[in-house]
């Protein structure tokens, strides 16, 4: 497990999950690796592949995960990037609970907040699992258009609103996240103002 970004839930859930499956997880920070001293991502991928059965990486740039996966000989799991946070969406207690109570096609989920990596992961989950997803995002904070269009092309019912009440109407599950994620601390005040209408 390579963690370039701090984590509580992702780290603990993967560590405990690996232990429960009979494996062992090794936690490495950037400063524990030669990457921190200039070793390339392809070299790191090849070296790690010689020792481990899989790699989980939680990093800043999505391209880092893609490059690691291209050069690794073992499976690579995206633990979080600036583009997606699949473990965060899948781990949400609301989604499994909602799916237990309704068929995926009958489930309606709302995301209220930034069109960020978590929103992208909910969009991808809607495409794979078949639930309807509405998002309420302030102007200028919409999810990536390519991710939305790919989900819609794959049959997903994904709609974007500005009004959170309109997005949440008729939904069985409503999710949100912090307005300023890790690395966006300097934007906190501007985001607080931009997201004020979502409260």
XYZ file of N, CA and C in Angstrom:
597
model
N 0.860 -1.171 0.000
C 0.000 0.000 0.000
C 0.902 1.229 0.000
N 0.824 2.011 -1.069
C 1.621 3.226 -1.200
C 0.706 4.410 -0.923
N 1.019 5.177 0.128
C 0.189 6.316 0.516
C 0.991 7.606 0.408
N 0.762 8.337 -0.688
C 1.352 9.664 -0.830
C 0.442 10.712 -0.176
N -0.810 10.350 0.086
C -1.756 11.228 0.778
C -2.212 10.537 2.052
N -2.441 11.318 3.082
C -2.873 10.779 4.372
C -4.218 10.073 4.231
N -4.471 9.120 5.126
C -5.705 8.353 5.050
C -6.029 7.738 6.395
N -7.295 7.637 6.681
C -7.757 6.851 7.827
C -8.555 5.666 7.306
N -9.720 5.937 6.682
C -10.639 4.878 6.278
C -10.073 3.965 5.189
N -9.453 4.550 4.154
C -8.912 3.711 3.074
C -7.797 2.818 3.596
N -6.902 3.392 4.381
C -5.786 2.601 4.898
C -6.277 1.472 5.806
N -7.124 1.811 6.760
C -7.584 0.813 7.722
C -8.419 -0.259 7.027
N -9.324 0.128 6.138
C -10.195 -0.863 5.500
C -9.392 -1.834 4.636
N -8.404 -1.341 3.890
C -7.600 -2.250 3.069
C -6.672 -3.102 3.927
N -6.097 -2.524 4.960
C -5.204 -3.286 5.837
C -5.977 -4.404 6.535
N -7.111 -4.065 7.127
C -7.919 -5.054 7.835
C -8.478 -6.088 6.850
N -8.942 -5.618 5.688
C -9.470 -6.535 4.686
C -8.434 -7.553 4.237
N -7.208 -7.098 4.001
C -6.144 -8.012 3.591
C -5.866 -9.029 4.700
N -5.830 -8.559 5.931
C -5.599 -9.464 7.065
C -6.720 -10.511 7.151
N -7.968 -10.074 6.994
C -9.094 -11.002 7.086
C -9.085 -12.031 5.952
N -8.476 -11.675 4.833
C -8.370 -12.615 3.712
C -7.146 -13.526 3.844
N -6.382 -13.344 4.919
C -5.222 -14.199 5.149
C -3.924 -13.660 4.595
N -3.933 -12.432 4.133
C -2.723 -11.817 3.585
C -2.098 -10.848 4.566
N -1.110 -10.135 4.071
C -0.425 -9.140 4.888
C -0.250 -7.877 4.058
N -0.583 -6.747 4.631
C -0.431 -5.465 3.940
C 0.808 -4.754 4.466
N 1.556 -4.172 3.564
C 2.745 -3.400 3.898
C 2.459 -1.953 3.545
N 2.539 -1.036 4.510
C 2.220 0.371 4.278
C 3.504 1.145 4.013
N 3.569 1.845 2.876
C 4.726 2.645 2.500
C 4.291 4.070 2.197
N 5.009 5.025 2.772
C 4.802 6.435 2.433
C 5.811 6.814 1.356
N 5.562 7.935 0.708
C 6.470 8.381 -0.365
C 7.915 8.408 0.111
N 8.137 8.890 1.333
C 9.512 8.990 1.828
C 10.150 7.636 2.143
N 9.330 6.573 2.176
C 9.855 5.222 2.390
C 10.384 4.603 1.098
N 10.047 5.188 -0.031
C 10.390 4.639 -1.340
C 11.482 5.462 -2.013
N 12.115 4.873 -2.997
C 13.113 5.609 -3.780
C 12.457 6.651 -4.686
N 11.138 6.544 -4.878
C 10.412 7.569 -5.648
C 10.707 8.949 -5.074
N 10.766 9.028 -3.753
C 11.048 10.293 -3.082
C 12.447 10.815 -3.356
N 13.307 9.964 -3.910
C 14.676 10.370 -4.221
C 14.934 10.376 -5.726
N 13.864 10.341 -6.511
C 14.022 10.486 -7.957
C 13.877 9.220 -8.778
N 13.587 8.063 -8.161
C 13.357 6.851 -8.953
C 12.062 7.021 -9.737
N 12.049 6.557 -10.956
C 10.866 6.734 -11.797
C 9.728 5.802 -11.359
N 8.520 6.165 -11.751
C 7.348 5.335 -11.469
C 7.494 3.965 -12.153
N 7.916 3.901 -13.443
C 8.090 2.583 -14.067
C 9.082 1.697 -13.313
N 10.190 2.266 -12.841
C 11.158 1.467 -12.077
C 10.549 0.985 -10.766
N 9.822 1.858 -10.096
C 9.179 1.474 -8.837
C 8.168 0.359 -9.078
N 7.407 0.458 -10.160
C 6.418 -0.579 -10.495
C 7.100 -1.927 -10.702
N 8.206 -1.929 -11.437
C 8.915 -3.185 -11.706
C 9.512 -3.779 -10.436
N 10.085 -2.932 -9.578
C 10.684 -3.422 -8.334
C 9.612 -3.984 -7.408
N 8.541 -3.233 -7.173
C 7.488 -3.709 -6.284
C 6.868 -5.010 -6.794
N 6.736 -5.133 -8.124
C 6.132 -6.335 -8.705
C 6.923 -7.601 -8.380
N 8.208 -7.453 -8.096
C 9.041 -8.618 -7.762
C 8.780 -9.135 -6.354
N 8.189 -8.283 -5.503
C 8.047 -8.630 -4.094
C 6.612 -8.830 -3.620
N 5.641 -8.221 -4.300
C 4.270 -8.222 -3.780
C 3.290 -8.818 -4.786
N 2.100 -9.140 -4.313
C 1.046 -9.717 -5.159
C 0.087 -8.667 -5.703
N 0.144 -7.470 -5.198
C -0.725 -6.395 -5.656
C -0.283 -5.084 -5.040
N -0.670 -3.979 -5.663
C -0.289 -2.650 -5.188
C -1.533 -1.776 -5.087
N -1.743 -1.192 -3.921
C -2.759 -0.156 -3.727
C -1.998 1.157 -3.658
N -2.445 2.163 -4.389
C -1.783 3.468 -4.316
C -2.813 4.566 -4.107
N -2.516 5.444 -3.169
C -3.337 6.623 -2.868
C -2.433 7.811 -3.144
N -2.728 8.537 -4.219
C -1.803 9.561 -4.694
C -2.559 10.783 -5.191
N -1.833 11.770 -5.645
C -2.437 13.015 -6.106
C -2.923 12.914 -7.557
N -2.052 12.487 -8.447
C -2.336 12.547 -9.878
C -2.775 11.195 -10.430
N -3.871 11.190 -11.167
C -4.405 9.958 -11.744
C -3.385 9.304 -12.687
N -2.596 10.128 -13.361
C -1.597 9.621 -14.299
C -0.567 8.739 -13.588
N -0.307 9.000 -12.308
C 0.636 8.177 -11.544
C 0.126 6.746 -11.439
N -1.164 6.575 -11.150
C -1.768 5.240 -11.056
C -1.713 4.553 -12.413
N -2.057 5.285 -13.474
C -2.047 4.692 -14.807
C -0.653 4.230 -15.205
N 0.365 5.044 -14.914
C 1.737 4.678 -15.252
C 2.204 3.483 -14.422
N 1.864 3.488 -13.136
C 2.227 2.367 -12.271
C 1.599 1.071 -12.801
N 0.336 1.141 -13.186
C -0.368 -0.040 -13.699
C 0.225 -0.536 -15.016
N 0.647 0.398 -15.876
C 1.239 0.008 -17.158
C 2.538 -0.776 -16.978
N 3.294 -0.455 -15.937
C 4.626 -1.046 -15.775
C 4.699 -2.129 -14.708
N 3.620 -2.320 -13.962
C 3.613 -3.357 -12.920
C 3.189 -4.695 -13.515
N 3.687 -5.765 -12.941
C 3.291 -7.112 -13.344
C 2.256 -7.698 -12.388
N 1.757 -6.894 -11.466
C 0.747 -7.306 -10.500
C -0.420 -6.322 -10.593
N -1.597 -6.687 -10.096
C -2.728 -5.756 -10.119
C -2.432 -4.477 -9.327
N -2.924 -3.355 -9.837
C -2.778 -2.057 -9.174
C -4.176 -1.526 -8.869
N -4.400 -1.143 -7.614
C -5.694 -0.626 -7.165
C -5.566 0.870 -6.914
N -6.500 1.627 -7.462
C -6.544 3.066 -7.251
C -7.206 3.337 -5.898
N -6.411 3.735 -4.908
C -6.926 4.035 -3.584
C -7.434 5.466 -3.452
N -7.073 6.332 -4.375
C -7.561 7.713 -4.468
C -6.633 8.467 -5.396
N -7.217 9.277 -6.266
C -6.461 10.238 -7.071
C -7.291 11.506 -7.154
N -6.755 12.492 -7.857
C -7.509 13.719 -8.080
C -8.717 13.479 -8.978
N -8.768 12.327 -9.656
C -9.862 12.030 -10.588
C -10.940 11.140 -9.988
N -10.555 10.119 -9.226
C -11.537 9.204 -8.657
C -11.136 8.760 -7.257
N -12.153 8.311 -6.505
C -11.930 7.731 -5.177
C -12.918 6.584 -5.009
N -12.673 5.513 -5.742
C -13.596 4.378 -5.744
C -13.788 3.756 -4.372
N -12.724 3.542 -3.575
C -12.971 2.971 -2.247
C -13.899 3.832 -1.398
N -13.816 5.149 -1.555
C -14.679 6.041 -0.780
C -16.139 5.844 -1.115
N -16.458 5.725 -2.401
C -17.853 5.533 -2.811
C -18.346 4.134 -2.452
N -17.508 3.138 -2.668
C -17.925 1.760 -2.394
C -18.066 1.503 -0.905
N -17.300 2.220 -0.099
C -17.309 1.984 1.337
C -18.480 2.688 2.020
N -19.097 3.615 1.329
C -20.202 4.357 1.945
C -21.267 3.401 2.453
N -21.621 3.545 3.712
C -22.636 2.663 4.309
C -23.981 2.835 3.621
N -24.228 3.998 3.024
C -25.524 4.254 2.408
C -25.757 3.423 1.157
N -24.712 3.213 0.361
C -24.900 2.481 -0.891
C -25.256 1.015 -0.656
N -24.473 0.258 0.144
C -24.886 -1.132 0.391
C -26.265 -1.219 1.040
N -26.561 -0.298 1.961
C -27.876 -0.301 2.606
C -28.980 -0.062 1.600
N -28.776 0.903 0.706
C -29.770 1.198 -0.321
C -29.962 0.036 -1.274
N -28.849 -0.617 -1.641
C -28.940 -1.754 -2.565
C -29.592 -2.973 -1.918
N -29.474 -3.102 -0.603
C -30.137 -4.211 0.083
C -31.654 -4.019 0.071
N -32.097 -2.773 0.063
C -33.532 -2.494 0.162
C -34.219 -2.369 -1.199
N -33.424 -2.120 -2.260
C -34.030 -1.898 -3.580
C -33.164 -2.532 -4.661
N -33.817 -2.925 -5.749
C -33.063 -3.361 -6.928
C -32.248 -2.173 -7.409
N -31.031 -2.397 -7.962
C -30.216 -1.263 -8.414
C -30.956 -0.311 -9.340
N -31.777 -0.853 -10.268
C -32.504 0.008 -11.194
C -33.570 0.863 -10.535
N -33.989 0.493 -9.326
C -35.015 1.249 -8.606
C -34.410 2.222 -7.596
N -33.103 2.132 -7.389
C -32.440 2.985 -6.399
C -32.098 4.341 -7.000
N -32.372 5.404 -6.231
C -32.032 6.770 -6.652
C -31.087 7.366 -5.613
N -29.933 7.843 -6.080
C -28.887 8.386 -5.208
C -28.616 9.832 -5.594
N -28.401 10.690 -4.590
C -28.033 12.086 -4.841
C -26.645 12.355 -4.272
N -25.863 13.123 -5.011
C -24.566 13.618 -4.554
C -24.687 15.131 -4.479
N -24.437 15.689 -3.305
C -24.542 17.134 -3.106
C -23.149 17.661 -2.790
N -22.581 18.463 -3.688
C -21.259 19.015 -3.410
C -20.412 19.192 -4.648
N -19.112 19.088 -4.457
C -18.122 19.294 -5.499
C -18.184 18.157 -6.521
N -18.026 18.489 -7.777
C -17.956 17.473 -8.825
C -16.546 16.911 -8.902
N -16.048 16.435 -7.779
C -14.644 16.025 -7.633
C -14.459 14.521 -7.807
N -13.356 13.997 -7.256
C -13.053 12.573 -7.390
C -14.146 11.687 -6.785
N -14.748 12.108 -5.685
C -15.833 11.320 -5.097
C -17.060 11.326 -6.017
N -17.398 12.476 -6.566
C -18.524 12.554 -7.503
C -18.257 11.656 -8.713
N -17.037 11.694 -9.226
C -16.679 10.846 -10.369
C -16.857 9.370 -10.031
N -16.491 9.000 -8.813
C -16.635 7.600 -8.402
C -18.104 7.203 -8.285
N -18.953 8.110 -7.793
C -20.390 7.830 -7.739
C -20.950 7.696 -9.157
N -20.469 8.518 -10.081
C -20.923 8.432 -11.477
C -20.539 7.073 -12.067
N -19.296 6.657 -11.831
C -18.861 5.349 -12.336
C -19.645 4.217 -11.686
N -19.936 4.342 -10.388
C -20.716 3.315 -9.688
C -22.131 3.240 -10.264
N -22.718 4.390 -10.594
C -24.061 4.406 -11.179
C -24.070 3.659 -12.512
N -23.012 3.836 -13.286
C -22.916 3.151 -14.576
C -22.805 1.636 -14.380
N -21.973 1.218 -13.442
C -21.736 -0.214 -13.231
C -22.917 -0.891 -12.537
N -23.474 -0.233 -11.504
C -24.515 -0.864 -10.690
C -25.937 -0.565 -11.158
N -26.096 0.447 -12.007
C -27.405 0.706 -12.597
C -28.367 1.537 -11.782
N -27.907 2.263 -10.770
C -28.824 3.145 -10.044
C -28.824 4.532 -10.685
N -29.901 5.286 -10.450
C -30.006 6.652 -10.964
C -29.251 7.585 -10.036
N -28.536 8.539 -10.606
C -27.722 9.469 -9.813
C -28.012 10.903 -10.222
N -28.311 11.728 -9.216
C -28.446 13.166 -9.447
C -27.353 13.855 -8.643
N -26.784 14.893 -9.216
C -25.739 15.657 -8.542
C -26.158 17.116 -8.465
N -25.896 17.751 -7.313
C -26.093 19.195 -7.167
C -24.725 19.796 -6.919
N -24.236 20.560 -7.892
C -22.908 21.172 -7.808
C -23.036 22.663 -8.112
N -22.283 23.502 -7.401
C -22.313 24.924 -7.735
C -21.701 25.168 -9.115
N -22.069 26.261 -9.729
C -21.499 26.663 -11.008
C -19.979 26.677 -10.889
N -19.313 26.060 -11.852
C -17.851 26.024 -11.851
C -17.264 24.822 -11.132
N -18.109 24.001 -10.515
C -17.636 22.825 -9.776
C -18.287 21.538 -10.286
N -18.683 21.533 -11.563
C -19.304 20.350 -12.147
C -18.293 19.218 -12.295
N -18.779 17.981 -12.344
C -17.876 16.861 -12.599
C -17.322 16.941 -14.020
N -16.264 16.190 -14.247
C -15.624 16.123 -15.560
C -16.648 15.688 -16.613
N -16.771 16.482 -17.654
C -17.767 16.228 -18.706
C -17.538 14.864 -19.373
N -16.277 14.490 -19.582
C -15.961 13.211 -20.216
C -16.440 12.024 -19.393
N -16.301 12.117 -18.067
C -16.752 11.040 -17.185
C -18.277 10.940 -17.212
N -18.948 12.081 -17.196
C -20.420 12.086 -17.250
C -20.905 11.509 -18.574
N -20.309 11.953 -19.680
C -20.742 11.482 -20.992
C -20.469 9.996 -21.173
N -19.329 9.507 -20.656
C -19.024 8.072 -20.752
C -20.038 7.253 -19.967
N -20.426 7.747 -18.798
C -21.429 7.038 -17.988
C -22.772 7.015 -18.704
N -23.166 8.139 -19.255
C -24.445 8.197 -19.982
C -24.412 7.293 -21.214
N -23.279 7.274 -21.917
C -23.143 6.404 -23.093
C -23.232 4.937 -22.687
N -22.833 4.646 -21.443
C -22.925 3.286 -20.927
C -24.294 2.957 -20.343
N -25.252 3.875 -20.484
C -26.620 3.624 -20.036
C -26.971 4.204 -18.677
N -26.057 4.931 -18.048
C -26.337 5.479 -16.717
C -27.280 6.677 -16.795
N -28.154 6.761 -15.815
C -29.063 7.908 -15.657
C -28.380 8.873 -14.693
N -27.627 9.838 -15.235
C -26.882 10.817 -14.436
C -27.355 12.210 -14.832
N -27.838 12.974 -13.828
C -28.315 14.331 -14.092
C -27.672 15.310 -13.122
N -27.421 16.530 -13.595
C -26.750 17.547 -12.786
C -27.688 18.727 -12.575
N -27.767 19.162 -11.312
C -28.610 20.287 -10.926
C -27.769 21.315 -10.176
N -28.315 22.487 -9.978
C -27.699 23.495 -9.107
C -28.366 23.481 -7.733
N -29.653 23.158 -7.693
C -30.441 23.191 -6.460
C -30.368 21.839 -5.756
N -29.841 21.783 -4.535
C -29.725 20.501 -3.836
C -31.076 19.853 -3.531
N -32.103 20.670 -3.254
C -33.426 20.103 -2.968
C -33.976 19.406 -4.207
N -33.749 19.994 -5.372
C -34.206 19.389 -6.625
C -33.443 18.089 -6.898
N -32.137 18.090 -6.635
C -31.335 16.885 -6.860
C -31.727 15.765 -5.899
N -32.075 16.110 -4.672
C -32.389 15.100 -3.651
C -33.833 14.605 -3.704
N -34.693 15.313 -4.429
C -36.112 14.932 -4.474
C -36.276 13.507 -4.982
N -36.962 12.682 -4.203
C -37.247 11.311 -4.588
C -36.089 10.343 -4.435
N -34.979 10.800 -3.876
C -33.812 9.930 -3.723
C -33.899 9.109 -2.438
N -33.319 7.931 -2.475
C -33.275 7.043 -1.319
C -32.006 7.242 -0.507
N -30.960 7.731 -1.156
C -29.654 7.936 -0.524
C -29.160 9.318 -0.913
N -28.675 10.096 0.068
C -28.092 11.414 -0.198
C -26.692 11.434 0.412
N -25.701 11.807 -0.400
C -24.305 11.839 0.034
C -23.709 13.207 -0.179
N -22.665 13.492 0.609
C -21.901 14.719 0.428
C -20.486 14.476 0.934
N -19.670 15.494 0.901
C -18.278 15.415 1.331
C -17.867 16.804 1.800
N -16.645 16.935 2.252
C -16.145 18.254 2.648
C -16.094 19.161 1.423
N -16.197 20.454 1.642
C -16.159 21.389 0.514
C -14.726 21.584 0.014
N -13.758 21.509 0.877
C -12.346 21.662 0.482
C -11.599 20.393 0.872
N -11.153 19.647 -0.123
C -10.448 18.399 0.114
C -8.975 18.656 0.417
N -8.254 17.562 0.732
C -6.818 17.675 0.977
C -6.147 18.332 -0.220
N -5.289 19.290 0.052
C -4.597 20.002 -1.003
C -5.344 21.235 -1.489
N -6.564 21.463 -0.979
C -7.363 22.621 -1.386
C -7.575 23.591 -0.226
N -6.751 23.475 0.788
C -6.928 24.294 1.992
C -6.923 25.790 1.685
N -6.091 26.208 0.722
C -6.028 27.639 0.395
C -7.295 28.119 -0.316
N -8.110 27.196 -0.799
C -9.367 27.541 -1.465
C -10.556 27.476 -0.516
N -10.318 27.158 0.747
C -11.404 26.869 1.686
C -12.420 28.008 1.774
N -11.958 29.250 1.895
C -12.880 30.376 2.030
C -13.705 30.582 0.760
N -13.056 30.539 -0.396
C -13.769 30.713 -1.668
C -14.778 29.581 -1.865
N -14.408 28.381 -1.485
C -15.313 27.244 -1.616
C -16.474 27.360 -0.633
N -16.222 27.848 0.563
C -17.291 28.025 1.544
C -18.369 28.952 0.968
N -17.937 30.006 0.280
C -18.893 30.937 -0.332
C -19.602 30.286 -1.526
N -18.847 29.583 -2.376
C -19.425 28.957 -3.565
C -20.440 27.877 -3.204
N -20.187 27.183 -2.085
C -21.043 26.061 -1.698
C -22.116 26.466 -0.665
N -22.204 27.744 -0.349
C -23.139 28.208 0.694
C -24.586 27.821 0.403
N -24.983 27.839 -0.856
C -26.367 27.521 -1.212
C -26.690 26.032 -1.132
N -25.681 25.191 -0.914
C -25.921 23.751 -0.823
C -26.251 23.292 0.576
N -26.184 24.205 1.557
C -26.446 23.822 2.943
C -27.907 23.549 3.178
